Amino acid sequence: MRARRAAAALVLAAAAAAAVLAGSKEPLRGSVPLSQAVYDRGGRLLRLTLASDDRYRLWTPLSSISPLVVEATLLQEDREFRRHFGVNPYALGRAFRKTYLRARGPRIGGSTITMQLARIRWGLDSRSPRGKAEQILRALQLELRYSKDEILEAYLNLVPYGGNIHGVGAASLVYFGKRPSELTLPEALALCVIPKSPARRSPGAAEGAEWLKARRELFDRWARLHPADEAQRSLLELPPNAKTAADLPFHAPHFTQSVLRERPVDGTLRTTLDLPVQRLMERRLREYVDSRRQVGIRNAAAMLVDARTMEVRAAVGSADFKNAQIQGQVDGTRARRSPGSALKPFVYALGMDQGLIHPMSLLKDAPTSFGAFNPENFDREFLGPVHARDALIKSRNVPAVHVASKLKAPNLYEFLKSAGVGPLKEEAHYGLALALGAAEVTMEELVQLYAMLANQGMMRPLRTTSAAPDGPGARLLSAEAAFLVMDILKDNPRPAQGFRQAWTRDPLSVHWKTGTSFAFRDAWSVGVFGPYVVAVWVGNFDGEGNPAFVGVDAAAPLMFRVVDAVRAHEPGLAAPARPWPFVARERVCAVSGQMPGPRCPRHAQTWFIPGKSPIKVCELHRGVWVDGLSGRRLCSPKAAARQATYEHWPSDLQALFRQAGLARAAPPGGGDDCPLSESSTRGLPPAIVSPRPGVEYPVRSAAPGKIPLSATADADARRLYWFVDDRFVGATGVDQPLYWDPVPGRRVVRAIDDRGRSDAREISVSVVQ
C-alpha cells in the first residue's frame, strides 16, 4: 500500500511540474532522421534507404497502419492507454514493488506507451529512480501537449523492432515486404511482440523459440477478445516467413538515386517506373552486352518513356551497377555524350517548318565547303543528288549541314536551347558541326526531343514520380513538320533487314534514328514505337573509342531487342490516336522532287505542308532542239531538227556521276552563239566554291601566292567568266579553276556563265610578313 501511495504522490508532483513545462507544441517526429521508401507505379518497393543515423525508420501516419497492428500493440504494451493520463500508477507501483522491494524479484516494466515514447524521444535512462522520475515528467508533458493518436503514431514510428530497424513502417517493409496497412493478423502479432525484447524476438535472432512463445501468449489474449480469430491459431505456428534488412530490394539503382536526389525530403516516393518492364530491359541489355563482348562492347544504357504522359517506365544506367571496371555506378541516362547524327531529324524538321524543304526535295551530297568547315560523310563517299527523306534515312552529313546552314529563327542552336538542352557553350564554338553532334547531350534530353516528335511538336518534361506535374508543354515544332519527319523515320529499315518495311503486315511502325560520335566513342539508337520512346547508348564512360561503336551496328540491334521484348510484354500495343495534321499529298517529279514540268518522265507522291513547303516547277528536265544530222544543239527549230529531253545536272554532280561510272546524258554541245533570252537563262546559276565565304586569305608580301577561283555550273553552261570588283580577270571551262593574283583588301568575286547567270562572294585578303 505504501508503494502505491508513493507512486501516486510522485505522479501528482510530476503532473504539477509537467503542467509548467507543457509549453508550445512541436511535431513529435522532430528532427529524427528518416528513411525514404521508393515504389514503382504498381506499388512495388524499389528501395528503402537508411536514415542519416544508419537506421531504417519510415514515418507512417496512424491512418496508414493496420488496425490489427494498433490493437495488438495496445494489447501487448498498454491496455489502459486510452484511459490513463500518460502514467499508470497501479502498474508503476507493481513494478516498483517487484523490482526494488523484493530482493530476488525479476525486473518488470511499468511504463506506458507514453512513457516509452518519452524515453525514446529524449534518450532517457529509465533504469534509475531519477531517470524514471524524469520519464514520468516527460510522459505527462506529452499528454498535455498531444492527443492520444499523435502519441500512439509517434510511438509506432520510433520504437525499435530489432537491429537497426525502428518503427512499424520500416519493420513491415523489411520483414514482410508490405506496408503496415497490408499486414495479416499473424504478421501483426509477430511484429508487436518484438519491442519488448528486440534482440531475442526479431527475425534472424538466435532465440527463435522466444519469438514463437511471445506470439502464442499474445494470441491467447487476442483470441479471448476475438473468438472468431481462433481459426488462425494454426497460422501462428508456421514460420512468419520474415526477411531481414539484407533481403531488401535494390532495384533500378541509377533511377532511384536520381529520384532521391530530386526529392530528398519525401518519405514515400511513388515513381512512374514499371518494375516488370525495368527487369525486362535490364535482362535484354545484360544479354546483349554478354553476346558482344568479343568486339569490345562492355557497357550500355537504355531508357523507355511513355510519350503520352512523359513517364519514365524503365531506365538502366549501365550494364552492371556494381562493376567498377566499367564505372558501373555512372548513370548513362544522365551522362553528357556526343549524340552524333541523332540530332539530324530536328535539322530536317526545322527546314520543313521554315519552308526550305519537303521530303522529296533534292539535296546535294557532294564535296562542299561551309566557310572553313568541310563536312564528310561517315563512309567518306558522296552520293550526289539525294532526296531529303533518303538523306535523313541514310544519315548523310553534307545535306544535313546544308539544311542547317539555311535555318533562321530558330536555327538548330536556338532550337536546342529552347528545348532545354544544355548547358551549351557559345554558338560559335559549335558552328555548323552542331548538326553532326558537336554538342553533348544526355539520354534524357534525347528522349524528350524524340517524344516531342511523337507528340506533334509539343515539348514536355520527363516525369519520374506520380506527383510530378503533367503540363501541356511548349510548342517547338509544328504538328506538320513533326509528322513529316516521323513519316520518314518509319521507313528506316531494321539493321540487316533486306526488305522494305511496307512489304510486311506489321501495323506497328518503329520510327528510329542512330548516331555515332567522333572517334567511335558513342553509339546511339533512338526510336518511337506505339506510345513509347526508347533510347539506347553503347560505349565506355571513360571516353575510350572502339570501331565497333557504330550506331547502326552496336546500338540499333539492342534497341530492337528492347522494342520486341516490350511488344511481347504488352500484346496489342498500338500507336495512340492523334489529330491529323494539316498536310497534303502532292505529285512531284520523281527525280528533282519539284512540281512536275511537262518533260518530267516519272512522278512520285510526297507530303506537303500547305503554305510552307517550297513550290517550284521542275527545271531539271528541259527540252533542247537538236540537229537531226549533226546531233548539235540548235538555237531554234530547223529542218531535220528534233526536240529531246535532257537532265541538266550541275557540274559538280556530273563529276560525281563520272567518278561512279553512272551514265548521264549531258545536253549536246553547240548553240554557243544563241542570243540570250528568258528561256535560255533558266536553270541553275553558278555557285562559287572557291574562295570560301567568311575566310580571310593571307598573302605574303615577298612571295604572294594565287587563290583558285572555281564554281559549279548548270549542265547547259560551257564557260565561266570571272570578275573581281567589276574587273574582268579571266574565263575558264566549267570544270577548270582560274588562279587569281590576289590584291589586299575586301574584294567581291563574281562568276558569270555563258547563259548570263551569276553568283558573287565577298572575301578579305590580308598581307602578312
PDB file of N, CA, C and O in Angstrom, residues 85-113:
ATOM      1  N   PHE A  85      -3.539   8.992 -18.117  1.00  0.00           N
ATOM      2  CA  PHE A  85      -3.067  10.329 -18.484  1.00  0.00           C
ATOM      3  C   PHE A  85      -1.560  10.354 -18.738  1.00  0.00           C
ATOM      4  O   PHE A  85      -0.894  11.354 -18.493  1.00  0.00           O
ATOM      5  N   GLY A  86      -1.035   9.219 -19.222  1.00  0.00           N
ATOM      6  CA  GLY A  86       0.376   9.138 -19.539  1.00  0.00           C
ATOM      7  C   GLY A  86       1.135   8.216 -18.623  1.00  0.00           C
ATOM      8  O   GLY A  86       2.181   7.670 -18.984  1.00  0.00           O
ATOM      9  N   VAL A  87       0.622   8.038 -17.408  1.00  0.00           N
ATOM     10  CA  VAL A  87       1.267   7.175 -16.414  1.00  0.00           C
ATOM     11  C   VAL A  87       0.180   6.321 -15.783  1.00  0.00           C
ATOM     12  O   VAL A  87      -0.918   6.802 -15.502  1.00  0.00           O
ATOM     13  N   ASN A  88       0.476   5.062 -15.564  1.00  0.00           N
ATOM     14  CA  ASN A  88      -0.440   4.133 -14.899  1.00  0.00           C
ATOM     15  C   ASN A  88       0.088   3.885 -13.498  1.00  0.00           C
ATOM     16  O   ASN A  88       1.013   3.093 -13.305  1.00  0.00           O
ATOM     17  N   PRO A  89      -0.463   4.599 -12.472  1.00  0.00           N
ATOM     18  CA  PRO A  89       0.083   4.466 -11.106  1.00  0.00           C
ATOM     19  C   PRO A  89       0.083   3.029 -10.602  1.00  0.00           C
ATOM     20  O   PRO A  89       1.036   2.599  -9.950  1.00  0.00           O
ATOM     21  N   TYR A  90      -0.981   2.280 -10.937  1.00  0.00           N
ATOM     22  CA  TYR A  90      -1.035   0.902 -10.461  1.00  0.00           C
ATOM     23  C   TYR A  90       0.107   0.082 -11.054  1.00  0.00           C
ATOM     24  O   TYR A  90       0.800  -0.655 -10.337  1.00  0.00           O
ATOM     25  N   ALA A  91       0.338   0.219 -12.355  1.00  0.00           N
ATOM     26  CA  ALA A  91       1.419  -0.539 -12.997  1.00  0.00           C
ATOM     27  C   ALA A  91       2.769  -0.095 -12.475  1.00  0.00           C
ATOM     28  O   ALA A  91       3.679  -0.913 -12.277  1.00  0.00           O
ATOM     29  N   LEU A  92       2.923   1.207 -12.195  1.00  0.00           N
ATOM     30  CA  LEU A  92       4.190   1.698 -11.654  1.00  0.00           C
ATOM     31  C   LEU A  92       4.433   1.145 -10.265  1.00  0.00           C
ATOM     32  O   LEU A  92       5.547   0.734  -9.910  1.00  0.00           O
ATOM     33  N   GLY A  93       3.385   1.160  -9.445  1.00  0.00           N
ATOM     34  CA  GLY A  93       3.541   0.639  -8.084  1.00  0.00           C
ATOM     35  C   GLY A  93       3.905  -0.828  -8.073  1.00  0.00           C
ATOM     36  O   GLY A  93       4.772  -1.271  -7.313  1.00  0.00           O
ATOM     37  N   ARG A  94       3.235  -1.603  -8.957  1.00  0.00           N
ATOM     38  CA  ARG A  94       3.550  -3.031  -9.035  1.00  0.00           C
ATOM     39  C   ARG A  94       4.993  -3.242  -9.486  1.00  0.00           C
ATOM     40  O   ARG A  94       5.718  -4.066  -8.930  1.00  0.00           O
ATOM     41  N   ALA A  95       5.423  -2.496 -10.481  1.00  0.00           N
ATOM     42  CA  ALA A  95       6.794  -2.635 -10.963  1.00  0.00           C
ATOM     43  C   ALA A  95       7.791  -2.213  -9.913  1.00  0.00           C
ATOM     44  O   ALA A  95       8.841  -2.846  -9.721  1.00  0.00           O
ATOM     45  N   PHE A  96       7.470  -1.117  -9.160  1.00  0.00           N
ATOM     46  CA  PHE A  96       8.387  -0.649  -8.107  1.00  0.00           C
ATOM     47  C   PHE A  96       8.530  -1.684  -7.008  1.00  0.00           C
ATOM     48  O   PHE A  96       9.633  -1.975  -6.531  1.00  0.00           O
ATOM     49  N   ARG A  97       7.366  -2.271  -6.627  1.00  0.00           N
ATOM     50  CA  ARG A  97       7.388  -3.254  -5.546  1.00  0.00           C
ATOM     51  C   ARG A  97       8.168  -4.501  -5.945  1.00  0.00           C
ATOM     52  O   ARG A  97       9.012  -4.994  -5.202  1.00  0.00           O
ATOM     53  N   LYS A  98       7.923  -5.022  -7.138  1.00  0.00           N
ATOM     54  CA  LYS A  98       8.562  -6.259  -7.549  1.00  0.00           C
ATOM     55  C   LYS A  98      10.033  -6.066  -7.913  1.00  0.00           C
ATOM     56  O   LYS A  98      10.828  -6.988  -7.783  1.00  0.00           O
ATOM     57  N   THR A  99      10.385  -4.849  -8.338  1.00  0.00           N
ATOM     58  CA  THR A  99      11.752  -4.630  -8.781  1.00  0.00           C
ATOM     59  C   THR A  99      12.665  -4.196  -7.639  1.00  0.00           C
ATOM     60  O   THR A  99      13.810  -4.655  -7.527  1.00  0.00           O
ATOM     61  N   TYR A 100      12.141  -3.325  -6.766  1.00  0.00           N
ATOM     62  CA  TYR A 100      13.019  -2.733  -5.752  1.00  0.00           C
ATOM     63  C   TYR A 100      12.762  -3.227  -4.333  1.00  0.00           C
ATOM     64  O   TYR A 100      13.642  -3.146  -3.485  1.00  0.00           O
ATOM     65  N   LEU A 101      11.550  -3.732  -4.016  1.00  0.00           N
ATOM     66  CA  LEU A 101      11.250  -4.142  -2.640  1.00  0.00           C
ATOM     67  C   LEU A 101      11.405  -5.627  -2.421  1.00  0.00           C
ATOM     68  O   LEU A 101      11.370  -6.090  -1.289  1.00  0.00           O
ATOM     69  N   ARG A 102      11.515  -6.372  -3.530  1.00  0.00           N
ATOM     70  CA  ARG A 102      11.783  -7.800  -3.380  1.00  0.00           C
ATOM     71  C   ARG A 102      13.218  -8.072  -3.775  1.00  0.00           C
ATOM     72  O   ARG A 102      13.646  -7.760  -4.880  1.00  0.00           O
ATOM     73  N   ALA A 103      13.948  -8.694  -2.897  1.00  0.00           N
ATOM     74  CA  ALA A 103      15.389  -8.860  -3.123  1.00  0.00           C
ATOM     75  C   ALA A 103      15.672  -9.685  -4.359  1.00  0.00           C
ATOM     76  O   ALA A 103      16.622  -9.420  -5.091  1.00  0.00           O
ATOM     77  N   ARG A 104      14.887 -10.689  -4.589  1.00  0.00           N
ATOM     78  CA  ARG A 104      15.174 -11.563  -5.724  1.00  0.00           C
ATOM     79  C   ARG A 104      14.083 -11.499  -6.795  1.00  0.00           C
ATOM     80  O   ARG A 104      13.982 -12.367  -7.621  1.00  0.00           O
ATOM     81  N   GLY A 105      13.275 -10.491  -6.758  1.00  0.00           N
ATOM     82  CA  GLY A 105      12.198 -10.396  -7.734  1.00  0.00           C
ATOM     83  C   GLY A 105      12.729 -10.020  -9.113  1.00  0.00           C
ATOM     84  O   GLY A 105      13.694  -9.250  -9.229  1.00  0.00           O
ATOM     85  N   PRO A 106      12.137 -10.551 -10.173  1.00  0.00           N
ATOM     86  CA  PRO A 106      12.559 -10.199 -11.531  1.00  0.00           C
ATOM     87  C   PRO A 106      12.175  -8.750 -11.830  1.00  0.00           C
ATOM     88  O   PRO A 106      11.174  -8.232 -11.329  1.00  0.00           O
ATOM     89  N   ARG A 107      12.967  -8.102 -12.671  1.00  0.00           N
ATOM     90  CA  ARG A 107      12.678  -6.730 -13.086  1.00  0.00           C
ATOM     91  C   ARG A 107      11.516  -6.757 -14.079  1.00  0.00           C
ATOM     92  O   ARG A 107      11.545  -7.488 -15.067  1.00  0.00           O
ATOM     93  N   ILE A 108      10.492  -6.001 -13.785  1.00  0.00           N
ATOM     94  CA  ILE A 108       9.381  -5.903 -14.717  1.00  0.00           C
ATOM     95  C   ILE A 108       9.154  -4.439 -15.029  1.00  0.00           C
ATOM     96  O   ILE A 108       9.509  -3.554 -14.245  1.00  0.00           O
ATOM     97  N   GLY A 109       8.557  -4.158 -16.156  1.00  0.00           N
ATOM     98  CA  GLY A 109       8.335  -2.788 -16.583  1.00  0.00           C
ATOM     99  C   GLY A 109       6.943  -2.319 -16.228  1.00  0.00           C
ATOM    100  O   GLY A 109       5.991  -3.093 -16.232  1.00  0.00           O
ATOM    101  N   GLY A 110       6.819  -1.056 -15.905  1.00  0.00           N
ATOM    102  CA  GLY A 110       5.519  -0.459 -15.645  1.00  0.00           C
ATOM    103  C   GLY A 110       5.283   0.737 -16.540  1.00  0.00           C
ATOM    104  O   GLY A 110       4.389   1.539 -16.264  1.00  0.00           O
ATOM    105  N   SER A 111       6.069   0.843 -17.585  1.00  0.00           N
ATOM    106  CA  SER A 111       5.991   2.021 -18.450  1.00  0.00           C
ATOM    107  C   SER A 111       4.814   1.914 -19.396  1.00  0.00           C
ATOM    108  O   SER A 111       4.572   0.867 -20.015  1.00  0.00           O
ATOM    109  N   THR A 112       4.107   3.010 -19.522  1.00  0.00           N
ATOM    110  CA  THR A 112       3.054   3.106 -20.529  1.00  0.00           C
ATOM    111  C   THR A 112       3.678   3.399 -21.894  1.00  0.00           C
ATOM    112  O   THR A 112       4.876   3.675 -22.005  1.00  0.00           O
ATOM    113  N   ILE A 113       2.840   3.369 -22.925  1.00  0.00           N
ATOM    114  CA  ILE A 113       3.324   3.730 -24.259  1.00  0.00           C
ATOM    115  C   ILE A 113       3.827   5.163 -24.262  1.00  0.00           C
ATOM    116  O   ILE A 113       4.850   5.481 -24.885  1.00  0.00           O
TER     117      ILE A 113
END
